[in-house]
mmCIF file of C-alpha atoms in Angstrom:
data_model
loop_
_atom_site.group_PDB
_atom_site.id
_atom_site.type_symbol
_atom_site.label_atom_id
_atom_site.label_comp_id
_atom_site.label_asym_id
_atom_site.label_seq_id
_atom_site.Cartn_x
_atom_site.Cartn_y
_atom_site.Cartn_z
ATOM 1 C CA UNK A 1 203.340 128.731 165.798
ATOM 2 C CA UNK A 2 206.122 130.961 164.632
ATOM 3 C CA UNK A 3 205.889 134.365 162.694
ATOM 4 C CA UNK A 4 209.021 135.552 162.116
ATOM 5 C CA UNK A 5 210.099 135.131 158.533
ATOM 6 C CA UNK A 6 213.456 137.507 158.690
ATOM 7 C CA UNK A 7 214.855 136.264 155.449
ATOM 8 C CA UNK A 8 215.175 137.703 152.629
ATOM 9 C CA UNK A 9 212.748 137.608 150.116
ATOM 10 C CA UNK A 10 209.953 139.627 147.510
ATOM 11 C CA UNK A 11 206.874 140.930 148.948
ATOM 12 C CA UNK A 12 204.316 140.077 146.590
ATOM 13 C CA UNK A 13 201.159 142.103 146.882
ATOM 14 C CA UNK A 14 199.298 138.867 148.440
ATOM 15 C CA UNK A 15 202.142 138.087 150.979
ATOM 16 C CA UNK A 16 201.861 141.895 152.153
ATOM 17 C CA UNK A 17 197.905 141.027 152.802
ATOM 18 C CA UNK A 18 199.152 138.081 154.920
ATOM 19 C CA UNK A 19 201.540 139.606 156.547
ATOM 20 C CA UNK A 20 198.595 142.445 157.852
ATOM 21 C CA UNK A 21 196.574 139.942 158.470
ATOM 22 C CA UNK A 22 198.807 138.172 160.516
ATOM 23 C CA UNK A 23 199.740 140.942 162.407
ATOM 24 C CA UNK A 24 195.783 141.726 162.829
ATOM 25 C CA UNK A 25 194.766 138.834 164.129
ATOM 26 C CA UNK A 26 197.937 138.657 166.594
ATOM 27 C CA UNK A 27 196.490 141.917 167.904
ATOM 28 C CA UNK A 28 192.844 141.513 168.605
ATOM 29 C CA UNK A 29 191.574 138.198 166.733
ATOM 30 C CA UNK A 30 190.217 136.842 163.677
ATOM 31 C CA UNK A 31 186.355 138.312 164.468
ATOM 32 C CA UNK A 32 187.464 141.655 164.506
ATOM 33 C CA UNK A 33 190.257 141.334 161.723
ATOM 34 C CA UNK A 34 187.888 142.810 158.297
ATOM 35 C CA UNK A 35 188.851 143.314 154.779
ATOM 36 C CA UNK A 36 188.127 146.583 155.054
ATOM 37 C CA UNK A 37 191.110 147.578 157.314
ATOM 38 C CA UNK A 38 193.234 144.865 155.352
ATOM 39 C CA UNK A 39 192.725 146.895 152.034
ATOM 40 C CA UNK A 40 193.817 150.416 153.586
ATOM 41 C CA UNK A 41 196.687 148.708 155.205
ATOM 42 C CA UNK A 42 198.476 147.224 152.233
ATOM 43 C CA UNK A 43 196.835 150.293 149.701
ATOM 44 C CA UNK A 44 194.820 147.985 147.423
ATOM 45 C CA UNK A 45 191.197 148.042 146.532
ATOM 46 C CA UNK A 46 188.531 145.419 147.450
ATOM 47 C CA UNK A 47 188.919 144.011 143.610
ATOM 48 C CA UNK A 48 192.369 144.036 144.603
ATOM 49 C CA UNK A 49 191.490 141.678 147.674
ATOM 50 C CA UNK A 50 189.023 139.580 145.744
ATOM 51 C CA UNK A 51 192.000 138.982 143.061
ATOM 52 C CA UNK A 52 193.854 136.790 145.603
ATOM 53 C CA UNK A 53 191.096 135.572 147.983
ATOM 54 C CA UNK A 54 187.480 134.074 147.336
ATOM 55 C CA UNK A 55 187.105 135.197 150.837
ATOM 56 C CA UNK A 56 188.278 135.978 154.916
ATOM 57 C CA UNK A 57 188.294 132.227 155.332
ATOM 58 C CA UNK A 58 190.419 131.344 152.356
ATOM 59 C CA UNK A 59 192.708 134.193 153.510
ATOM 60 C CA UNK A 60 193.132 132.578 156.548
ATOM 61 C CA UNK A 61 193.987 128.752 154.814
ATOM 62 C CA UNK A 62 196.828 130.679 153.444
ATOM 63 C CA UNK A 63 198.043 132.150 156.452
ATOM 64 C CA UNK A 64 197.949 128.851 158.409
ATOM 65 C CA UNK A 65 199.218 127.555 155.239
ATOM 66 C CA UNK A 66 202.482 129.160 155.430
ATOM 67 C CA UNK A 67 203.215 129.099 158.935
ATOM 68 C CA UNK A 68 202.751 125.239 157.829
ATOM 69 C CA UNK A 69 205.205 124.893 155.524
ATOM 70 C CA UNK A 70 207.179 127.532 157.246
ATOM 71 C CA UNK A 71 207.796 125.932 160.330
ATOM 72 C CA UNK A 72 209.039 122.908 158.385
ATOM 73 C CA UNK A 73 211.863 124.716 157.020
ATOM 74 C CA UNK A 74 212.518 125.873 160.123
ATOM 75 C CA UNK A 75 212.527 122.593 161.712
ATOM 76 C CA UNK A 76 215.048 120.933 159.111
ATOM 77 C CA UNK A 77 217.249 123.984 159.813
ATOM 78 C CA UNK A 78 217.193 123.654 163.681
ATOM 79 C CA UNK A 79 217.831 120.025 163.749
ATOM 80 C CA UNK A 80 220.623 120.420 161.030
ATOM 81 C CA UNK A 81 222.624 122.686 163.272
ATOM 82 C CA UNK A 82 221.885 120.705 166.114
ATOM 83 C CA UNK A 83 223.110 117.751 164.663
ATOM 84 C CA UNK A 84 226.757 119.662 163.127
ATOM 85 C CA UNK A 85 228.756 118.471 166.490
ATOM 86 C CA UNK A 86 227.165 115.590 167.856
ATOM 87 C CA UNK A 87 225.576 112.110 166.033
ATOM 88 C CA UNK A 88 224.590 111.487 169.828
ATOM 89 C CA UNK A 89 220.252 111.847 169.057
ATOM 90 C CA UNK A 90 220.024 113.133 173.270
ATOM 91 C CA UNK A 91 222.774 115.538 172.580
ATOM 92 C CA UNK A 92 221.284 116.338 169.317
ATOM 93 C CA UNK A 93 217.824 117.037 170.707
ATOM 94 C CA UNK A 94 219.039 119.142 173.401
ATOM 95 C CA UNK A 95 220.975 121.053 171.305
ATOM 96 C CA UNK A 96 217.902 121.562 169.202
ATOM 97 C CA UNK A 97 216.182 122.476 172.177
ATOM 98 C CA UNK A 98 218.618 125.267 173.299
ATOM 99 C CA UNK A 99 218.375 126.523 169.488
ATOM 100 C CA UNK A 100 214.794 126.921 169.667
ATOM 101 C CA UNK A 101 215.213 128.787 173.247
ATOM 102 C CA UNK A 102 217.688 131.569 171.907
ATOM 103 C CA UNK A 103 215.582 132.280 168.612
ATOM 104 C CA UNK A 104 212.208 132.013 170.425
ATOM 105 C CA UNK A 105 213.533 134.223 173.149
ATOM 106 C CA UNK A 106 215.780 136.906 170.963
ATOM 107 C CA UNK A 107 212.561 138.068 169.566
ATOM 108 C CA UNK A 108 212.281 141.940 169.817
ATOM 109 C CA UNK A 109 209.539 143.143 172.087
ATOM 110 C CA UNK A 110 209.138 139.298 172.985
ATOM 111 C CA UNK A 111 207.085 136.558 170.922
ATOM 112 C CA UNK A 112 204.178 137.900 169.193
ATOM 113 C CA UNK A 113 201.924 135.447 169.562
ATOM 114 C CA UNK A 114 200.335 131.993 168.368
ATOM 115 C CA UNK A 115 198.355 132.414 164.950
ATOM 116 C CA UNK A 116 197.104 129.036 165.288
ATOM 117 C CA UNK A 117 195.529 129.677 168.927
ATOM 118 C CA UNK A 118 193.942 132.848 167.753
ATOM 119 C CA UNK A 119 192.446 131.005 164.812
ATOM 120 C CA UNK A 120 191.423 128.264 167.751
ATOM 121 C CA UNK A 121 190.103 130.533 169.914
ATOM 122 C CA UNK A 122 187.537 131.596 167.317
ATOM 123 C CA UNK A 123 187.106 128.102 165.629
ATOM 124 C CA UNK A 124 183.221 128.145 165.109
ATOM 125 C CA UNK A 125 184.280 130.848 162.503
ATOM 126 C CA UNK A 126 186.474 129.230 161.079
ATOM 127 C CA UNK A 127 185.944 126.386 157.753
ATOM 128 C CA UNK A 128 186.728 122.650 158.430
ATOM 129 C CA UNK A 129 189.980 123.113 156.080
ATOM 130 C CA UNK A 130 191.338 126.193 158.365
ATOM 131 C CA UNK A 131 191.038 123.874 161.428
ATOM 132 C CA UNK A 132 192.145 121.052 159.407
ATOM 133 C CA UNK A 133 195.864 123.410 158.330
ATOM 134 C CA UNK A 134 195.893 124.287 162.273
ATOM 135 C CA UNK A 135 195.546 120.757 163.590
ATOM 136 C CA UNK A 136 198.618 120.206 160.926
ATOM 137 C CA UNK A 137 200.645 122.708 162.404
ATOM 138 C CA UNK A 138 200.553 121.522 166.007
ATOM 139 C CA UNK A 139 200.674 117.841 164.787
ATOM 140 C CA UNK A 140 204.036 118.621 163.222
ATOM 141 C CA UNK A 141 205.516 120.237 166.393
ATOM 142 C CA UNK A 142 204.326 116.738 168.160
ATOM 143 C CA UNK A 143 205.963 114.582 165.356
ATOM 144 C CA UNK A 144 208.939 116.453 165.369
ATOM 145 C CA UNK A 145 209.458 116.443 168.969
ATOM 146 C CA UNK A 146 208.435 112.777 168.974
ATOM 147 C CA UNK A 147 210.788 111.357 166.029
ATOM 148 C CA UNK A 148 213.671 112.872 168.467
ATOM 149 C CA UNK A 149 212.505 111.290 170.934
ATOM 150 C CA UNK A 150 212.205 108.132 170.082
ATOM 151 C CA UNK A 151 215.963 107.937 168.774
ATOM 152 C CA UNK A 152 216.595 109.238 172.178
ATOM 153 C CA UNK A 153 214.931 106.241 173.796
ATOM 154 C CA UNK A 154 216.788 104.062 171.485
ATOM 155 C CA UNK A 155 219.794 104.790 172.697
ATOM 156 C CA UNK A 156 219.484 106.035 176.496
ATOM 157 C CA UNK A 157 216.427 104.264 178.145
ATOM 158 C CA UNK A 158 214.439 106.104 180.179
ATOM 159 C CA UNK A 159 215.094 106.051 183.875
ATOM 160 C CA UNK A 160 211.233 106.650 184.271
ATOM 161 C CA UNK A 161 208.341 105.358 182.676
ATOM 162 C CA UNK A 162 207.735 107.990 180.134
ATOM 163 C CA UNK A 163 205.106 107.749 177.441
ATOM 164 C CA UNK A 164 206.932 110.043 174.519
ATOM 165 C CA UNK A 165 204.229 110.829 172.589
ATOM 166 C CA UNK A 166 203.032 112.930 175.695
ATOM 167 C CA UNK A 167 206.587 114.293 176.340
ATOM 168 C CA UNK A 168 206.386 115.530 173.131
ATOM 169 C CA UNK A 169 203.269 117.680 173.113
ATOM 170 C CA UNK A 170 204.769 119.293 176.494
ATOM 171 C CA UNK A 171 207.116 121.255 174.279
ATOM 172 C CA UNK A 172 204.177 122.769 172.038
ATOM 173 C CA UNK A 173 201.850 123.231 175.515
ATOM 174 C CA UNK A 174 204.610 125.157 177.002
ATOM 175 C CA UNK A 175 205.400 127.700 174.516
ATOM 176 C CA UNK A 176 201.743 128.426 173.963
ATOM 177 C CA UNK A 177 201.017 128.845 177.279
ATOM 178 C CA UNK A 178 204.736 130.623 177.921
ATOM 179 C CA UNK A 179 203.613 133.032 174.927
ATOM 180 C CA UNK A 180 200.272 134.082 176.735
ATOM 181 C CA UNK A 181 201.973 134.217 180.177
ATOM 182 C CA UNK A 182 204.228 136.079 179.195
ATOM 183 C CA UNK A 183 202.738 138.477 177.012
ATOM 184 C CA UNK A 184 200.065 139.110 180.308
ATOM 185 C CA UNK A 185 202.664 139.770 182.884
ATOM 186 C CA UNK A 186 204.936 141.606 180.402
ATOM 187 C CA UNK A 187 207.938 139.447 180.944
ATOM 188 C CA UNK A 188 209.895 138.303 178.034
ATOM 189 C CA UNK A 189 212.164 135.970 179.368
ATOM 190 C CA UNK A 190 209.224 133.250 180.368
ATOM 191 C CA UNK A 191 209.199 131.723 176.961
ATOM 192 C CA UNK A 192 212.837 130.886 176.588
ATOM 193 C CA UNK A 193 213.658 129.857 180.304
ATOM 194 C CA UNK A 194 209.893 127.493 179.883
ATOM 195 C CA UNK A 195 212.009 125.648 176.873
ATOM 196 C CA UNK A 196 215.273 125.400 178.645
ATOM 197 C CA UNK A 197 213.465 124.179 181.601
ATOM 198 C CA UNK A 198 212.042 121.253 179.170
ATOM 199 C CA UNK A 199 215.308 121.017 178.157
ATOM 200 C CA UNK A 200 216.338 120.255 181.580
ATOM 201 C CA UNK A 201 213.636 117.935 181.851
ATOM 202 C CA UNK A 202 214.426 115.644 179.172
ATOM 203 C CA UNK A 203 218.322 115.622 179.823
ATOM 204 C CA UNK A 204 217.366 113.839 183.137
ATOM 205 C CA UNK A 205 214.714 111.439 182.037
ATOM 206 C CA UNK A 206 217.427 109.577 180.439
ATOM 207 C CA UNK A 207 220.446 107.351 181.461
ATOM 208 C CA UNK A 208 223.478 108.208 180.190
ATOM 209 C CA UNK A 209 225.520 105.784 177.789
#
């Protein structure tokens, strides 16, 4: 779901292809995304292409790939600082929460967009593996949410009925649907104020110990 990857690192020739590629498909999908304009972008020839990639499809494994493994990293860091001042799992969770709000919402120019909705959008294009790496991706923004969660539960009880499982995939829901709001009515601050309002959500649905 994410696409920044600020840190430092070397560009290898077939990270510079993903990264136009990304930034392609962001822009106006994965139908109109070609080779052709992929190979003037980064400089290479189609050999050049063809060196890293059987093909647009196996381009687009890697992609989802490592947004994958990507937002895993991610994850672990998030909940690591979340859990630095509190063993509490509600305080740690909301704390994670807030986290995601200020990096999702300090974004330049706003959130660029979901790579694994574009790929969805355009699924009858795609192979069974590149839906198979983008059914990972959102699975592990569910399981994330929903290992939380549950320690939550543990600990405070809910002071509603609440099945978990579908309080977790409200967090993914949201910031896809936050990204294309507010990407439409040019208004940056919908993503991070859609989290916090989450946030808010799950700091009342349980009782306090």
């Amino acid at each position: 779901m994410t696409t920044s990857r600020s840190s430092a690192r070397a560009v290898s020739k077939r990270d510079e292809i993903l990264d136009a590629a990304e930034k392609a498909i962001l822009d106006k999908g994965v139908s109109a995304t070609t080779i052709e304009e992929l190979i003037a972008e980064v400089g290479i020839s189609k050999n050049g292409f063809f060196y890293h990639f059987q093909d647009k499809h196996q381009m687009i494994e890697a992609i989802l790939d490592r947004n994958l493994r990507f937002d895993e990293t991610w994850f672990e860091d998030l909940l690591s600082k979340a859990a630095q001042a509190t063993d509490d799992p509600l305080k740690k969770y909301l704390a994670f929460l807030e986290l995601l709000a200020t990096e999702l919402g300090g974004l330049q120019g706003g959130h660029p967009g979901c790579l694994t909705t574009a790929c969805c959008y355009q699924d009858r294009l795609l192979s069974r593996r590149v839906r198979s790496i983008a059914s990972d991706i959102l699975i592990q923004w569910r399981q994330v949410s929903l290992t939380q969660l549950k320690e939550v539960a543990a600990r405070h009880p809910p002071l509603f009925e609440v099945d978990l499982e579908e309080l977790s995939d409200m967090l993914p829901a949201l910031i896809d649907g936050s990204i294309i709001f507010s990407r439409v009515v040019s208004d940056i601050a919908i993503l991070p104020k859609q989290i916090r309002l989450y946030r808010a959500l799950v700091e009342n649905s349980f009782r306090a110990v």
